[in-house]
Structures are given as C-alpha cells and as structure tokens.
Amino acid sequence: MRTQVVIIGAGPAGLLLGQLLHLYGIDNIILERQTGEYVLGRIRAGLLEEGTVSLLDKVGAGARARREGLVHHGVELAFGGARHRIDMHGATGKTVMIYGQTEVTLDLMNARKASGQISVYQAADVTPLDFDTDRPRVTYVKDGVTHEIACDFIAGCDGFHGVSRASVKPSAIQTFERVYPFGWLGILSETPPVSPELIYVNHARGFALCTMRSHTRSRYYLQCPLDDDIRNWPDERFWDELKQRIDRKAVDNLVTGPSIEKSIAPLRSFVAEPMRFGRMFLAGDAAHIVPPTGAKGLNLAASDVHYLSGALREYYDEKSSAGIDGYSAKALSRVWKAVRFSWWMTSMLHKFPDEGEFGARIQLAELNYLVGSKAASASLSENYVGLPF
Ligand code: RFL
Ligand code: PHB
C-alpha cells in the first residue's frame, strides 16, 4: 500500500489534519490503535478558541458546533468568597465556544467517512520506520496480519503515550517537563450549569472549576491529591466538597445529580523539541502537554495541524520545502506561549502544599491585581481566547 501521508492517531489532531490534507488534495491514511467507540468515549476538553472552530468550518465539520456550541463572552474568577467577571469579548473582540471534544471528534469522524479517506481502527503495533530517509514507511498489525504503507511523510498525532515520539533516537530530541503535585477530579452530570459562564475558583481547600457541555449538562473539577482514587469520591462527597469551595450564590444555584462520568487526571507541562525528525512530524499531545487550567490542549493540537497542513500543501503544490523546514519553529513558538499561560493559570489558582501561607497571599495579590487592572485583565483575555495563528 502507498499514500502521501500516514497519520498515526485518530484524536482531534489526527482527524483534523486528515481533513485539511484531503481539502488540499493530499492523500492520507489514519492508523488508530483503539476502536472508534473508545476514542469517542474519552471525556476531555470542552472549550474551543475561535481559530479552532474556524478550522472545523474549513473542513466542513463546523455546522453542528455553530448550531449547538455555547458562545461565551466572559469568564469568572472566584477568590476570597467573591466572584469577579473578566469581560474577554470587551477586551479582545473575541469569544470562546463550549463544545465537547467528544462532539468535535464525532463531527470529524463523520466528515472523514464522507470524504472516503481510509482510516484503520484497532491497528496494533504501529511502527514508523525510515523517517530519516527519503522513503519512510509505517507497519502495523490488523487482525493478526502485518501490513506496510510506503509514504512521503509520517504525522505523529498519537498523543502523549504514542509510538511516534518514542521512535525518535534520544540524542535527537530534547524534552522539558514540569509535573504538578496534584490532579483534577472531574465529574459530568445531567444537571443545568451553576452559572452561564465558567467559574475558576481559588480556595484554601484547593482549586475548583465549574464548566459545562450544554444547558443541561455540567462538568465540574476539583483539585485532588495525585495519588487519590475515584473510589474515595462517591458523588455525595464530590458535591459536598464543591460546595465548600464555591461562593454562596453558586452554592444556592447548584443543582446536584448522579455523575455520568468520573475520572482523575494528573497535571503536567511537557514540550518535546523539535517537532520534526526528517520526514516525521509531531503534532498535538504527541509533542506537548499542558495542564487543563488554560483550556489549551485541544486548541494547540488544532494550531499545530493548521501549520503542518499548510507546510505540506506548500511542499506538494509549490515544490517548496520552506514550509516543512519552518514547521517546528513556527509551531513551538505558539506552543511555548500556551505552555506559559497554562502554567501561570495553574500556579495562580491551585493550592500548592509546599508554598505555605506566603504563596497563598501572593496568589490573592495577583488575583486582586488581575481583576482590578484593565491591562492585566486584557492580557488574561488575549491568551484565554487564543493567540492568533
Ligand atoms: P489524543 O486525543 O490523545 O489522541 C491521540 C490518539 O492516538 C492514539 N494512539 C495511537 N494510535 C496508533 N498507534 C499508537 N501506538 C497509538 N498511541 C496512541 C490514541 O488512541 C488517540 O486516539 O491527542 P491529540 O489528538 O493530540 O488531542 C489532544 C487533546 O486530546 C488534549 O490536548 C485535550 O483533551 C486537553 N484538554 C483540553 N484541551 C482544550 O483545548 N480545552 C479544554 O477545555 C481541555 N480540557 C483536556 C481538558 C484534557 C483533560 N485530560 C483528561 C488530560 C480537560 C481534561 C480533564
Ligand atoms: C471543560 O469544559 O472540560 C474545561 C473547560 C475549561 C478548562 C478545562 C476544562 O480550563
């Protein structure tokens, strides 16, 4: 078998890249380790930047997001018992959209089916080979049979634990990492959101986030110890703890109900440099991870594949390597800004066990400055709605 680009991974990065390449007339095959149902079952991101929604529009997968997504003009920060609204739209003219990653994935899967491009789910032992030569290839096993695809390029869109980055010889790659000493315990419930906009909470008991998927479905997160277990968190305990961290008005408005999903995610910042190794490129979580506090992970996957698809289009249409040569530096420049923003939001909003009372007071001073200063609010807004790409 032969194709122009083999894409490893059918998460948002791989699916969106596949559709952008298809739009540019570049043949591609997606190899995914899991089943489609499994990929769709992962409850993750919920917040899309305007640039991400525009890319969905561009590949013909944005119609449902435009219909069902909730457009938010502001965001709230709660600390010291009070809530403060940041008018993101007033500061930047831009908005964000609440539309779940599961829905984005479903819309992209449907667009891919309609385009007739090949996707292989349950592809085992996917192995990128010879990407430091002019004849890269990828092998995989399906139903016990080994297959090989010859290609021009490989796109590693296989997430943090994928095979692509792991296939690069260690001397060719540099990694930067910060692991935070806590996790996020998240629940999804079929209840109306506590407030029309997101509330990020700094509290002495730990961070909390009130977010949503729709007018009838809420998503809440609580900072929890890294080694905690969801078995320690029956729904009742979750709601009790949330009520202790949110403000009075929110407690009064909170509608509780049975959880339909519950999970704990560790928080980490991670960047691999470069994002290109000969004829293999990394994009999305395969190259970088941000803590979810800034809501940047999925949006970075989108900007990466925007740059990468443009570079590959230039290679095929204009016979120029300038785009692919510049991909890594261009993507990393935006990645590091989002890594900084996510690290900063995480540092300002969570309880850090080792920072003590001094650290807690510094956080409050920063939050007070932020909500009292037009310049500081505008800076947060500009990053939150997404830097241009
Ligand atoms: P994914 O989604 O991990 O997809 C990678 C795919 O590759 C497959 N794969 C392989 N396939 C073949 N062979 C192999 N050897 C393979 N190894 C792996 C996997 O099965 C998978 O299908 O990476 P991608 O596409 O780069 O997308 C990244 C996003 O999923 C991620 O950044 C976001 O979910 C992060 N995130 C958020 N991002 C936002 O932009 N806004 C948010 O509000 C937001 N909230 C979140 C989040 C992540 C969270 N968790 C669970 C870490 C909230 C949470 C709690
Ligand atoms: C979500 O809706 O799941 C979400 C929103 C904003 C974040 C993180 C997660 O910062």
Short mmCIF file of C-alpha atoms and ligand atoms in Angstrom, two decimals:
data_model
loop_
_atom_site.label_atom_id
_atom_site.label_comp_id
_atom_site.label_asym_id
_atom_site.label_seq_id
_atom_site.Cartn_x
_atom_site.Cartn_y
_atom_site.Cartn_z
CA MET A 1 0.00 0.00 0.00
CA ARG A 2 1.14 3.56 -0.65
CA THR A 3 -0.12 7.02 0.35
CA GLN A 4 1.30 10.51 0.62
CA VAL A 5 0.95 10.98 4.39
CA VAL A 6 0.41 8.34 7.09
CA ILE A 7 -1.22 9.85 10.16
CA ILE A 8 -0.75 7.94 13.41
CA GLY A 9 -3.63 8.56 15.84
CA ALA A 10 -7.30 9.47 15.30
CA GLY A 11 -7.72 12.00 18.11
CA PRO A 12 -8.59 15.62 17.27
CA ALA A 13 -5.08 16.31 15.87
CA GLY A 14 -5.03 13.31 13.51
CA LEU A 15 -8.63 13.66 12.33
CA LEU A 16 -8.38 17.41 11.69
CA LEU A 17 -5.04 17.00 9.89
CA GLY A 18 -6.55 14.25 7.73
CA GLN A 19 -9.41 16.51 6.65
CA LEU A 20 -7.16 19.54 6.00
CA LEU A 21 -4.85 17.40 3.83
CA HIS A 22 -7.86 15.96 1.99
CA LEU A 23 -9.05 19.51 1.31
CA TYR A 24 -5.65 20.27 -0.22
CA GLY A 25 -5.80 17.13 -2.38
CA ILE A 26 -3.19 15.22 -0.33
CA ASP A 27 -3.95 11.51 0.19
CA ASN A 28 -3.62 10.20 3.70
CA ILE A 29 -4.31 7.12 5.79
CA ILE A 30 -5.05 7.27 9.53
CA LEU A 31 -3.92 4.41 11.80
CA GLU A 32 -5.58 4.32 15.24
CA ARG A 33 -4.82 1.80 17.97
CA GLN A 34 -8.25 1.92 19.62
CA THR A 35 -11.81 1.44 18.33
CA GLY A 36 -13.80 4.50 17.23
CA GLU A 37 -16.19 3.98 20.17
CA TYR A 38 -13.30 4.05 22.63
CA VAL A 39 -11.93 7.30 21.18
CA LEU A 40 -15.43 8.84 21.35
CA GLY A 41 -15.87 7.76 24.96
CA ARG A 42 -12.97 9.84 26.30
CA ILE A 43 -14.40 12.88 28.11
CA ARG A 44 -11.78 15.59 27.85
CA ALA A 45 -11.71 19.15 26.56
CA GLY A 46 -14.72 21.41 26.45
CA LEU A 47 -13.57 24.82 25.32
CA LEU A 48 -12.70 25.85 21.76
CA GLU A 49 -10.97 29.01 20.58
CA GLU A 50 -12.46 30.86 17.56
CA GLY A 51 -9.48 29.72 15.46
CA THR A 52 -10.27 26.08 16.23
CA VAL A 53 -13.94 26.49 15.28
CA SER A 54 -12.88 28.20 12.03
CA LEU A 55 -10.72 25.19 11.17
CA LEU A 56 -13.72 22.91 11.74
CA ASP A 57 -15.71 25.13 9.39
CA LYS A 58 -12.92 24.99 6.83
CA VAL A 59 -13.06 21.18 6.64
CA GLY A 60 -16.86 21.14 6.59
CA ALA A 61 -17.20 19.82 10.14
CA GLY A 62 -18.27 23.00 11.93
CA ALA A 63 -22.02 23.15 11.29
CA ARG A 64 -23.16 21.36 14.46
CA ALA A 65 -20.70 23.32 16.65
CA ARG A 66 -22.11 26.56 15.18
CA ARG A 67 -25.64 25.32 15.99
CA GLU A 68 -25.14 23.70 19.38
CA GLY A 69 -21.97 25.25 20.83
CA LEU A 70 -22.36 27.80 23.62
CA VAL A 71 -20.58 31.07 22.87
CA HIS A 72 -19.06 32.72 25.96
CA HIS A 73 -18.06 36.38 26.13
CA GLY A 74 -16.54 36.29 29.61
CA VAL A 75 -15.18 34.10 32.37
CA GLU A 76 -15.36 34.38 36.16
CA LEU A 77 -12.63 34.14 38.79
CA ALA A 78 -13.72 33.39 42.35
CA PHE A 79 -11.50 34.00 45.38
CA GLY A 80 -11.87 35.40 48.90
CA GLY A 81 -15.58 34.48 48.85
CA ALA A 82 -16.44 36.74 45.88
CA ARG A 83 -16.71 36.30 42.12
CA HIS A 84 -15.20 38.66 39.53
CA ARG A 85 -16.05 38.65 35.84
CA ILE A 86 -13.43 39.14 33.14
CA ASP A 87 -15.01 40.60 30.00
CA MET A 88 -12.95 38.76 27.38
CA HIS A 89 -15.02 39.99 24.48
CA GLY A 90 -14.79 43.60 25.66
CA ALA A 91 -11.01 43.27 25.90
CA THR A 92 -10.34 41.38 22.66
CA GLY A 93 -13.46 41.37 20.50
CA LYS A 94 -13.27 37.56 20.61
CA THR A 95 -15.25 34.79 22.28
CA VAL A 96 -14.73 31.12 23.15
CA MET A 97 -17.09 28.23 22.49
CA ILE A 98 -18.17 25.43 24.79
CA TYR A 99 -18.40 22.31 22.63
CA GLY A 100 -17.10 18.98 23.91
CA GLN A 101 -14.11 17.13 22.49
CA THR A 102 -16.36 14.07 22.03
CA GLU A 103 -18.59 16.13 19.72
CA VAL A 104 -15.60 17.58 17.82
CA THR A 105 -14.28 14.04 17.34
CA LEU A 106 -17.67 12.72 16.18
CA ASP A 107 -18.09 15.58 13.65
CA LEU A 108 -14.58 14.98 12.29
CA MET A 109 -15.15 11.20 12.09
CA ASN A 110 -18.33 11.81 10.08
CA ALA A 111 -16.55 14.26 7.77
CA ARG A 112 -13.83 11.67 7.22
CA LYS A 113 -16.33 8.93 6.42
CA ALA A 114 -17.97 11.23 3.85
CA SER A 115 -14.59 12.03 2.27
CA GLY A 116 -13.83 8.36 1.59
CA GLN A 117 -10.30 8.56 3.01
CA ILE A 118 -9.05 5.36 4.70
CA SER A 119 -8.95 5.06 8.49
CA VAL A 120 -7.80 1.84 10.15
CA TYR A 121 -9.05 1.41 13.71
CA GLN A 122 -7.65 -1.26 16.05
CA ALA A 123 -4.30 -1.08 14.26
CA ALA A 124 -1.80 -2.80 16.58
CA ASP A 125 1.99 -2.41 16.78
CA VAL A 126 2.02 0.70 14.59
CA THR A 127 5.70 1.39 13.82
CA PRO A 128 7.09 4.44 12.00
CA LEU A 129 10.23 3.41 10.07
CA ASP A 130 12.98 5.02 7.95
CA PHE A 131 11.72 8.57 8.53
CA ASP A 132 15.31 9.81 8.39
CA THR A 133 15.45 8.65 4.75
CA ASP A 134 13.50 9.70 1.62
CA ARG A 135 11.41 6.51 1.81
CA PRO A 136 9.59 6.40 5.13
CA ARG A 137 7.11 3.61 5.82
CA VAL A 138 4.79 2.52 8.59
CA THR A 139 3.97 -1.05 9.55
CA TYR A 140 1.00 -2.22 11.62
CA VAL A 141 -0.87 -5.38 12.51
CA LYS A 142 -4.59 -5.75 11.86
CA ASP A 143 -6.45 -8.97 12.74
CA GLY A 144 -3.12 -10.75 13.12
CA VAL A 145 -1.85 -9.74 9.66
CA THR A 146 1.12 -7.36 9.24
CA HIS A 147 0.70 -4.53 6.71
CA GLU A 148 3.16 -1.97 5.38
CA ILE A 149 2.38 1.50 3.99
CA ALA A 150 5.02 3.35 1.99
CA CYS A 151 4.62 7.15 2.18
CA ASP A 152 6.25 10.56 1.70
CA PHE A 153 5.67 11.75 5.27
CA ILE A 154 4.53 10.48 8.67
CA ALA A 155 2.46 12.64 11.05
CA GLY A 156 2.71 11.53 14.69
CA CYS A 157 -0.65 12.60 16.14
CA ASP A 158 -0.73 9.78 18.67
CA GLY A 159 -0.91 11.65 21.96
CA PHE A 160 1.44 11.76 24.93
CA HIS A 161 1.83 7.97 25.23
CA GLY A 162 2.10 7.33 21.49
CA VAL A 163 4.75 5.50 19.50
CA SER A 164 5.91 8.37 17.26
CA ARG A 165 7.90 10.44 19.75
CA ALA A 166 9.14 7.21 21.37
CA SER A 167 10.59 6.11 17.98
CA VAL A 168 13.00 9.04 17.79
CA LYS A 169 16.54 8.34 18.96
CA PRO A 170 17.04 10.05 22.33
CA SER A 171 20.01 12.14 21.15
CA ALA A 172 17.76 13.87 18.54
CA ILE A 173 15.15 15.11 21.00
CA GLN A 174 15.12 17.45 23.98
CA THR A 175 12.26 17.44 26.47
CA PHE A 176 11.12 19.97 29.07
CA GLU A 177 8.77 18.92 31.85
CA ARG A 178 7.00 20.07 34.99
CA VAL A 179 4.82 17.66 36.93
CA TYR A 180 2.41 19.32 39.38
CA PRO A 181 1.84 17.83 42.84
CA PHE A 182 -1.93 17.33 42.37
CA GLY A 183 -4.57 16.12 39.92
CA TRP A 184 -8.06 17.09 38.73
CA LEU A 185 -11.03 15.01 39.75
CA GLY A 186 -13.76 15.60 37.14
CA ILE A 187 -17.42 14.68 37.01
CA LEU A 188 -20.03 15.04 34.33
CA SER A 189 -23.68 15.24 35.36
CA GLU A 190 -27.01 15.68 33.64
CA THR A 191 -27.77 18.89 35.55
CA PRO A 192 -28.04 22.54 34.42
CA PRO A 193 -24.78 24.51 34.85
CA VAL A 194 -24.48 26.50 38.07
CA SER A 195 -23.79 29.72 36.12
CA PRO A 196 -23.91 30.72 32.43
CA GLU A 197 -20.11 31.25 32.26
CA LEU A 198 -17.15 29.24 33.59
CA ILE A 199 -16.04 29.85 37.18
CA TYR A 200 -12.37 29.23 38.11
CA VAL A 201 -12.06 29.06 41.90
CA ASN A 202 -9.01 29.69 44.09
CA HIS A 203 -9.84 28.36 47.58
CA ALA A 204 -7.88 27.40 50.69
CA ARG A 205 -9.18 23.82 50.25
CA GLY A 206 -7.94 23.73 46.66
CA PHE A 207 -8.91 24.73 43.12
CA ALA A 208 -12.35 24.11 41.63
CA LEU A 209 -13.77 24.70 38.14
CA CYS A 210 -17.44 24.91 37.18
CA THR A 211 -17.87 24.29 33.47
CA MET A 212 -20.44 22.67 31.21
CA ARG A 213 -21.20 20.82 28.00
CA SER A 214 -24.69 22.23 27.31
CA HIS A 215 -27.59 23.97 29.05
CA THR A 216 -28.49 20.65 30.65
CA ARG A 217 -25.10 19.01 31.21
CA SER A 218 -22.49 20.22 33.70
CA ARG A 219 -18.83 19.41 34.17
CA TYR A 220 -17.09 20.16 37.49
CA TYR A 221 -13.47 19.68 38.53
CA LEU A 222 -11.81 19.63 41.96
CA GLN A 223 -8.10 19.73 42.71
CA CYS A 224 -7.25 16.44 44.45
CA PRO A 225 -4.12 14.65 45.69
CA LEU A 226 -2.11 12.98 42.93
CA ASP A 227 -2.46 9.54 44.48
CA ASP A 228 -6.22 9.85 45.11
CA ASP A 229 -8.61 7.19 43.84
CA ILE A 230 -12.09 7.82 42.39
CA ARG A 231 -13.39 5.09 44.71
CA ASN A 232 -12.77 7.61 47.51
CA TRP A 233 -15.18 10.02 45.83
CA PRO A 234 -18.81 8.91 45.88
CA ASP A 235 -20.99 11.61 44.26
CA GLU A 236 -22.17 12.94 47.62
CA ARG A 237 -18.61 13.63 48.77
CA PHE A 238 -17.83 15.38 45.48
CA TRP A 239 -20.82 17.72 45.75
CA ASP A 240 -20.10 18.44 49.45
CA GLU A 241 -16.51 19.36 48.67
CA LEU A 242 -17.50 21.51 45.68
CA LYS A 243 -19.97 23.42 47.86
CA GLN A 244 -17.19 24.21 50.31
CA ARG A 245 -15.03 25.74 47.58
CA ILE A 246 -17.55 27.82 45.58
CA ASP A 247 -19.17 31.12 46.65
CA ARG A 248 -22.52 31.45 48.46
CA LYS A 249 -24.52 32.41 45.37
CA ALA A 250 -23.11 29.45 43.47
CA VAL A 251 -23.97 27.10 46.34
CA ASP A 252 -27.56 28.39 46.22
CA ASN A 253 -27.76 27.86 42.44
CA LEU A 254 -26.01 24.49 42.31
CA VAL A 255 -28.16 21.60 41.10
CA THR A 256 -26.62 18.25 42.01
CA GLY A 257 -27.38 14.86 40.50
CA PRO A 258 -25.80 11.49 39.75
CA SER A 259 -22.48 11.59 37.92
CA ILE A 260 -22.39 10.02 34.46
CA GLU A 261 -18.58 10.08 34.30
CA LYS A 262 -15.91 10.47 36.95
CA SER A 263 -12.15 10.44 36.49
CA ILE A 264 -8.85 11.75 37.86
CA ALA A 265 -6.25 13.33 35.55
CA PRO A 266 -2.68 14.23 36.55
CA LEU A 267 -1.43 17.72 35.61
CA ARG A 268 1.76 18.21 33.66
CA SER A 269 3.55 20.66 31.38
CA PHE A 270 5.72 18.96 28.75
CA VAL A 271 7.36 20.04 25.50
CA ALA A 272 9.46 17.98 23.07
CA GLU A 273 11.80 19.82 20.71
CA PRO A 274 11.99 19.78 17.76
CA MET A 275 8.63 18.75 16.28
CA ARG A 276 10.16 17.42 13.07
CA PHE A 277 12.52 14.47 12.60
CA GLY A 278 13.38 14.10 8.90
CA ARG A 279 10.13 13.01 7.28
CA MET A 280 8.20 12.56 10.51
CA PHE A 281 6.36 15.43 12.24
CA LEU A 282 4.78 15.50 15.70
CA ALA A 283 1.54 17.40 16.36
CA GLY A 284 -0.77 17.84 19.38
CA ASP A 285 -0.29 15.95 22.63
CA ALA A 286 2.39 13.78 20.97
CA ALA A 287 4.66 16.83 21.16
CA HIS A 288 3.38 18.74 24.18
CA ILE A 289 1.08 18.59 27.19
CA VAL A 290 -0.36 21.49 29.14
CA PRO A 291 -2.30 21.37 32.40
CA PRO A 292 -6.02 21.87 31.57
CA THR A 293 -6.30 25.11 33.59
CA GLY A 294 -5.86 27.26 30.48
CA ALA A 295 -8.05 25.03 28.22
CA LYS A 296 -5.30 24.98 25.61
CA GLY A 297 -4.54 21.30 24.79
CA LEU A 298 -7.03 20.67 22.01
CA ASN A 299 -6.62 24.19 20.67
CA LEU A 300 -2.85 23.69 20.36
CA ALA A 301 -3.46 20.42 18.51
CA ALA A 302 -5.57 22.47 16.07
CA SER A 303 -2.96 25.20 15.51
CA ASP A 304 -0.19 22.58 15.05
CA VAL A 305 -2.10 20.77 12.30
CA HIS A 306 -3.01 24.09 10.69
CA TYR A 307 0.71 24.88 10.36
CA LEU A 308 1.59 21.33 9.32
CA SER A 309 -1.11 21.02 6.65
CA GLY A 310 -0.09 24.39 5.21
CA ALA A 311 3.55 23.28 5.09
CA LEU A 312 2.65 20.02 3.30
CA ARG A 313 0.40 21.84 0.85
CA GLU A 314 3.32 24.13 0.01
CA TYR A 315 5.57 21.07 -0.49
CA TYR A 316 3.20 19.41 -2.95
CA ASP A 317 1.72 22.46 -4.72
CA GLU A 318 4.72 24.76 -4.89
CA LYS A 319 7.53 22.16 -4.73
CA SER A 320 8.96 24.15 -1.83
CA SER A 321 10.42 22.73 1.40
CA ALA A 322 10.35 26.10 3.17
CA GLY A 323 7.10 25.30 5.00
CA ILE A 324 8.15 21.90 6.29
CA ASP A 325 11.57 23.28 7.24
CA GLY A 326 9.91 26.04 9.27
CA TYR A 327 7.11 23.94 10.83
CA SER A 328 8.81 23.07 14.10
CA ALA A 329 9.95 26.59 14.97
CA LYS A 330 6.61 28.12 13.97
CA ALA A 331 4.55 25.62 15.99
CA LEU A 332 6.86 25.72 19.02
CA SER A 333 6.68 29.50 19.23
CA ARG A 334 2.91 29.33 19.77
CA VAL A 335 3.18 26.19 21.92
CA TRP A 336 5.54 27.81 24.42
CA LYS A 337 3.22 30.82 24.84
CA ALA A 338 0.34 28.46 25.66
CA VAL A 339 2.61 26.44 27.96
CA ARG A 340 3.46 29.65 29.80
CA PHE A 341 -0.19 30.72 30.07
CA SER A 342 -1.34 27.30 31.30
CA TRP A 343 1.49 27.12 33.84
CA TRP A 344 0.63 30.64 35.06
CA MET A 345 -3.10 29.93 35.41
CA THR A 346 -2.27 26.68 37.24
CA SER A 347 0.20 28.46 39.57
CA MET A 348 -2.25 31.23 40.39
CA LEU A 349 -5.31 29.11 41.04
CA HIS A 350 -4.21 25.89 42.80
CA LYS A 351 -3.24 25.20 46.37
CA PHE A 352 0.47 24.31 46.42
CA PRO A 353 1.19 22.29 49.56
CA ASP A 354 4.82 23.47 49.77
CA GLU A 355 4.21 27.19 49.18
CA GLY A 356 2.52 27.82 52.53
CA GLU A 357 0.66 30.97 53.59
CA PHE A 358 3.12 33.26 51.79
CA GLY A 359 2.34 31.56 48.49
CA ALA A 360 -1.41 31.78 49.15
CA ARG A 361 -1.18 35.54 49.84
CA ILE A 362 0.86 36.11 46.67
CA GLN A 363 -1.89 34.31 44.69
CA LEU A 364 -4.56 36.56 46.20
CA ALA A 365 -2.49 39.67 45.45
CA GLU A 366 -2.11 38.52 41.85
CA LEU A 367 -5.84 37.76 41.50
CA ASN A 368 -6.78 41.13 43.00
CA TYR A 369 -4.39 42.87 40.64
CA LEU A 370 -5.79 40.91 37.72
CA VAL A 371 -9.44 41.81 38.30
CA GLY A 372 -8.58 45.43 39.18
CA SER A 373 -6.29 46.20 36.27
CA LYS A 374 -7.58 46.68 32.74
CA ALA A 375 -4.18 45.82 31.31
CA ALA A 376 -3.87 42.61 33.35
CA SER A 377 -7.45 41.52 32.53
CA ALA A 378 -6.78 42.19 28.85
CA SER A 379 -3.62 40.08 28.97
CA LEU A 380 -5.50 37.14 30.50
CA SER A 381 -8.32 37.58 27.96
CA GLU A 382 -5.96 37.71 24.99
CA ASN A 383 -4.36 34.41 25.97
CA TYR A 384 -7.62 32.74 27.04
CA VAL A 385 -9.43 33.41 23.74
CA GLY A 386 -6.30 32.15 21.95
CA LEU A 387 -3.31 33.88 20.40
CA PRO A 388 -3.65 34.27 16.62
CA PHE A 389 -2.39 31.59 14.24
P1 RFL B 1 -5.25 12.45 21.75
O1 RFL B 1 -6.61 12.99 21.91
O2 RFL B 1 -4.59 11.81 22.92
O3 RFL B 1 -5.28 11.43 20.52
C1 RFL B 1 -4.20 10.58 20.22
C2 RFL B 1 -4.74 9.34 19.54
O4 RFL B 1 -3.65 8.50 19.18
C3 RFL B 1 -3.98 7.15 19.50
N1 RFL B 1 -2.74 6.39 19.70
C4 RFL B 1 -2.24 5.52 18.81
N2 RFL B 1 -2.67 5.15 17.60
C5 RFL B 1 -1.94 4.24 16.92
N3 RFL B 1 -0.80 3.68 17.44
C6 RFL B 1 -0.34 4.03 18.63
N4 RFL B 1 0.78 3.49 19.12
C7 RFL B 1 -1.07 5.00 19.38
N5 RFL B 1 -0.90 5.57 20.59
C8 RFL B 1 -1.91 6.42 20.77
C9 RFL B 1 -4.81 7.27 20.76
O5 RFL B 1 -5.63 6.13 20.97
C10 RFL B 1 -5.63 8.53 20.45
O6 RFL B 1 -6.85 8.24 19.82
O7 RFL B 1 -4.23 13.57 21.23
P2 RFL B 1 -4.48 14.84 20.23
O8 RFL B 1 -5.21 14.40 19.01
O9 RFL B 1 -3.16 15.50 20.12
O10 RFL B 1 -5.51 15.78 21.02
C11 RFL B 1 -5.13 16.42 22.21
C12 RFL B 1 -6.33 16.61 23.14
O11 RFL B 1 -6.99 15.37 23.30
C13 RFL B 1 -5.90 17.17 24.51
O12 RFL B 1 -4.91 18.14 24.36
C14 RFL B 1 -7.09 17.80 25.28
O13 RFL B 1 -8.02 16.82 25.65
C15 RFL B 1 -6.59 18.54 26.53
N6 RFL B 1 -7.69 19.13 27.34
C16 RFL B 1 -8.27 20.33 26.98
N7 RFL B 1 -7.89 20.97 25.85
C17 RFL B 1 -8.52 22.12 25.46
O14 RFL B 1 -8.14 22.70 24.44
N8 RFL B 1 -9.58 22.67 26.17
C18 RFL B 1 -10.03 22.08 27.31
O15 RFL B 1 -11.02 22.55 27.89
C19 RFL B 1 -9.35 20.89 27.78
N9 RFL B 1 -9.76 20.27 28.90
C20 RFL B 1 -8.12 18.49 28.50
C21 RFL B 1 -9.17 19.10 29.27
C22 RFL B 1 -7.57 17.28 28.91
C23 RFL B 1 -8.02 16.69 30.08
N10 RFL B 1 -7.42 15.46 30.44
C24 RFL B 1 -8.15 14.27 30.67
C25 RFL B 1 -5.97 15.29 30.30
C26 RFL B 1 -9.61 18.51 30.44
C27 RFL B 1 -9.03 17.32 30.87
C28 RFL B 1 -9.52 16.74 32.18
C1 PHB B 2 -14.02 21.68 30.31
O1 PHB B 2 -15.12 22.17 29.97
O2 PHB B 2 -13.85 20.46 30.45
C2 PHB B 2 -12.90 22.60 30.60
C3 PHB B 2 -13.07 23.97 30.41
C4 PHB B 2 -12.04 24.83 30.73
C5 PHB B 2 -10.85 24.33 31.23
C6 PHB B 2 -10.68 22.96 31.39
C7 PHB B 2 -11.72 22.09 31.09
O3 PHB B 2 -9.86 25.19 31.57
#
